Coordinates of C-alpha atoms in Angstrom, one line a residue:
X1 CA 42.7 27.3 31.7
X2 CA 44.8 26.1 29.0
X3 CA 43.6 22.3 30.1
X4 CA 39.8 23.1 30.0
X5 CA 40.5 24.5 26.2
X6 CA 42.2 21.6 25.5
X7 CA 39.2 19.5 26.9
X8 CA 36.8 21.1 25.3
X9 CA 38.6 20.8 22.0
X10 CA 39.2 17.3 22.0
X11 CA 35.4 16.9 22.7
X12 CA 34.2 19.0 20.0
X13 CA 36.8 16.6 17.9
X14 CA 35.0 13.5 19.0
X15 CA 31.4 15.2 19.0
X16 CA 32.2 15.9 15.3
X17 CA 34.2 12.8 14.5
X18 CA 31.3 10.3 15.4
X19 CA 28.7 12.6 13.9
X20 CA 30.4 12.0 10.5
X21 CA 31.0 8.3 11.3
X22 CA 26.9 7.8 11.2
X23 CA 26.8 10.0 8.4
X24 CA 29.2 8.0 6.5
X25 CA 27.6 4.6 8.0
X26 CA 24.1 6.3 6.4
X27 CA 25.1 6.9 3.7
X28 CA 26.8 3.3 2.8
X29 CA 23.4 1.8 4.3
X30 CA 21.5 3.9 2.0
X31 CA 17.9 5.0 2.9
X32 CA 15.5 2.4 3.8
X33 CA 13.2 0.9 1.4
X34 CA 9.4 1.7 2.7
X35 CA 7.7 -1.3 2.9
X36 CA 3.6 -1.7 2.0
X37 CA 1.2 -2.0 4.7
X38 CA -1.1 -4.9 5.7
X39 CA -4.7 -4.1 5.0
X40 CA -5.2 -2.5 8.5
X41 CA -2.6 0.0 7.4
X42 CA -4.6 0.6 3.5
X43 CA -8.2 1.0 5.7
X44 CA -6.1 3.9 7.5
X45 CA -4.4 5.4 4.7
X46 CA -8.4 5.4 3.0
X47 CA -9.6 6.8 6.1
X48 CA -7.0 9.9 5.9
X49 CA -8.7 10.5 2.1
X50 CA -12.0 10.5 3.7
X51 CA -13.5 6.5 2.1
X52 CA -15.0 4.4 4.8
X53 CA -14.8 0.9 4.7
X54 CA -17.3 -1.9 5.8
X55 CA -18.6 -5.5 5.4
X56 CA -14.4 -6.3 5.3
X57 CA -14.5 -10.5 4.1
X58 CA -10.7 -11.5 4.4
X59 CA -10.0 -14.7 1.9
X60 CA -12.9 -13.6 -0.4
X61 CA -11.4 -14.1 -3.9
X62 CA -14.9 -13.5 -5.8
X63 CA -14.1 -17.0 -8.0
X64 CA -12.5 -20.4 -7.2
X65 CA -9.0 -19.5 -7.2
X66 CA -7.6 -21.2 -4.5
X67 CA -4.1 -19.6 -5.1
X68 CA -5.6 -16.1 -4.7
X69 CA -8.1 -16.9 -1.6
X70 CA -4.9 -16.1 1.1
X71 CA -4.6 -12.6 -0.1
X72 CA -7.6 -11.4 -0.6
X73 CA -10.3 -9.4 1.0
X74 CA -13.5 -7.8 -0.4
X75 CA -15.3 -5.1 1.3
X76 CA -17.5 -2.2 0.8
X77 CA -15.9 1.6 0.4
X78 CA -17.7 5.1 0.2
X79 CA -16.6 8.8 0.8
X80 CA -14.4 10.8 -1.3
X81 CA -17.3 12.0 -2.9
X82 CA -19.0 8.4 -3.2
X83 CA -22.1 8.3 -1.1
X84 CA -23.2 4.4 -2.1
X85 CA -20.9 1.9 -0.7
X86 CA -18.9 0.3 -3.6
X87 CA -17.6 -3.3 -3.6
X88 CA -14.4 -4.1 -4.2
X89 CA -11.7 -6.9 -3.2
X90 CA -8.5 -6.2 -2.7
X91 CA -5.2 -8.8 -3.3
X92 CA -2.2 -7.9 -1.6
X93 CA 0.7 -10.4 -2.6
X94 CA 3.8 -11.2 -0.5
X95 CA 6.2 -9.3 -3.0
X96 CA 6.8 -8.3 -6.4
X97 CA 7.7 -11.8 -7.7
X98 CA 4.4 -13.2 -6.1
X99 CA 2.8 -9.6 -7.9
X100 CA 4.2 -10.8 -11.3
X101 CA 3.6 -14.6 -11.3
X102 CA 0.0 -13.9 -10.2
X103 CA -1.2 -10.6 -11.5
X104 CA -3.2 -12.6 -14.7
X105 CA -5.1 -14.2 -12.3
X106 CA -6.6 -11.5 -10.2
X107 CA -7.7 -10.7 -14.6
X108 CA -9.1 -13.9 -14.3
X109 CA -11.0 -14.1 -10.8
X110 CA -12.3 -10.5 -11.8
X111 CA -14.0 -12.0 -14.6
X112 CA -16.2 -14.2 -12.3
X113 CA -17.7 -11.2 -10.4
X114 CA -17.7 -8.4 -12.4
X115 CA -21.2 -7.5 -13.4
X116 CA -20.3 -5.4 -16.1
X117 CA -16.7 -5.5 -17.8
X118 CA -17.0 -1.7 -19.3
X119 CA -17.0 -0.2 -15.6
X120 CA -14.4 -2.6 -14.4
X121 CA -11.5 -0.4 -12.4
X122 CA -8.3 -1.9 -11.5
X123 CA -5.6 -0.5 -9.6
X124 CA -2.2 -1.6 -9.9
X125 CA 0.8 -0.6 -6.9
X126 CA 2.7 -3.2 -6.3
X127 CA 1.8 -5.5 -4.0
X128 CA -1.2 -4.7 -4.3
X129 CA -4.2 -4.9 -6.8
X130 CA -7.9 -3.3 -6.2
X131 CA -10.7 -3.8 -8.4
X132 CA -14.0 -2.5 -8.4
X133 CA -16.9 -1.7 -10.7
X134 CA -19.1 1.1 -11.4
X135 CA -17.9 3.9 -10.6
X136 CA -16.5 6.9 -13.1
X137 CA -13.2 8.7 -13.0
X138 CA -13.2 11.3 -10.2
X139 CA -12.4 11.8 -6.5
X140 CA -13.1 8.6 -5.4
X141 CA -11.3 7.0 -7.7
X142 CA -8.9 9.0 -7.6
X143 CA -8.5 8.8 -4.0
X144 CA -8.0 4.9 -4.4
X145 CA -5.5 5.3 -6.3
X146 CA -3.6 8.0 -4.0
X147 CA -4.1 5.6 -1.0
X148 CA -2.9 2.3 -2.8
X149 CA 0.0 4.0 -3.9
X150 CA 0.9 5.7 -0.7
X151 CA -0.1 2.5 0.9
X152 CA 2.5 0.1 -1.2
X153 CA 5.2 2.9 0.3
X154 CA 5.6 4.4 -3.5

């Protein structure tokens, strides 16, 4: 008897012991950093705030930036309280420093395709930048910018 107490003992010892070794391990690790999403990932964090998307165009800048054609896409969004489709493009950069050393430009390209500047919406979450046009503060928008967020792992 005194061998199966001892047994058991010793495992609960070990049980515990490597338990706090991952813990420990965890905790020197730290948490993982979430990550953003490609744009397959944003069209399903949309669809979970009720905005469809259609007519997706991948490498549609809106203007001749060359630098800004690889991460862009343009497409049409409604729901969330928008019934007419809205267009909008998207740029997702590779990471913050492509973000910061590019950012001016999606200012630039919007210029080119923006009908009217005083309805112009951009949304900033780092990688990403959506902008838009026409359409006032609200549930939609507001939506948008729940999704992007959520979307760039903020």
């Amino acid at each position: 008897m005194q061998q199966r107490t001892a047994l058991v003992l010793v495992s609960a010892i070990v049980a515990l012991s490597a338990g706090a070794c991952g813990s420990s391990l965890d905790a020197l690790r730290g948490s993982p950093s979430p990550t953003p999403t490609d744009f397959t990932g944003l069209v399903r964090q949309m669809a979970t705030h009720e905005i469809t998307v259609d007519n997706v165009v991948s490498g549609d800048a809106g203007c001749s930036d060359h630098a800004l054609v690889p991460m862009s896409i343009s497409f049409t969004a409604s729901g969330a309280g928008e019934s007419a489709p809205v267009a909008m493009r998207v740029y997702r950069f590779k990471d913050a420093e492509s973000y910061d050393r590019l950012r001016a430009s999606v200012d630039a390209c919007a210029a080119a395709w923006i009908s009217d500047p005083s309805t112009l919406t951009m949304i900033d979450a780092v990688p990403f930048v959506l902008v838009f046009e026409g359409v006032s503060e609200g549930p939609f928008i507001d939506a948008l910018r729940t999704t992007l967020h959520e979307a760039a792992g903020d």
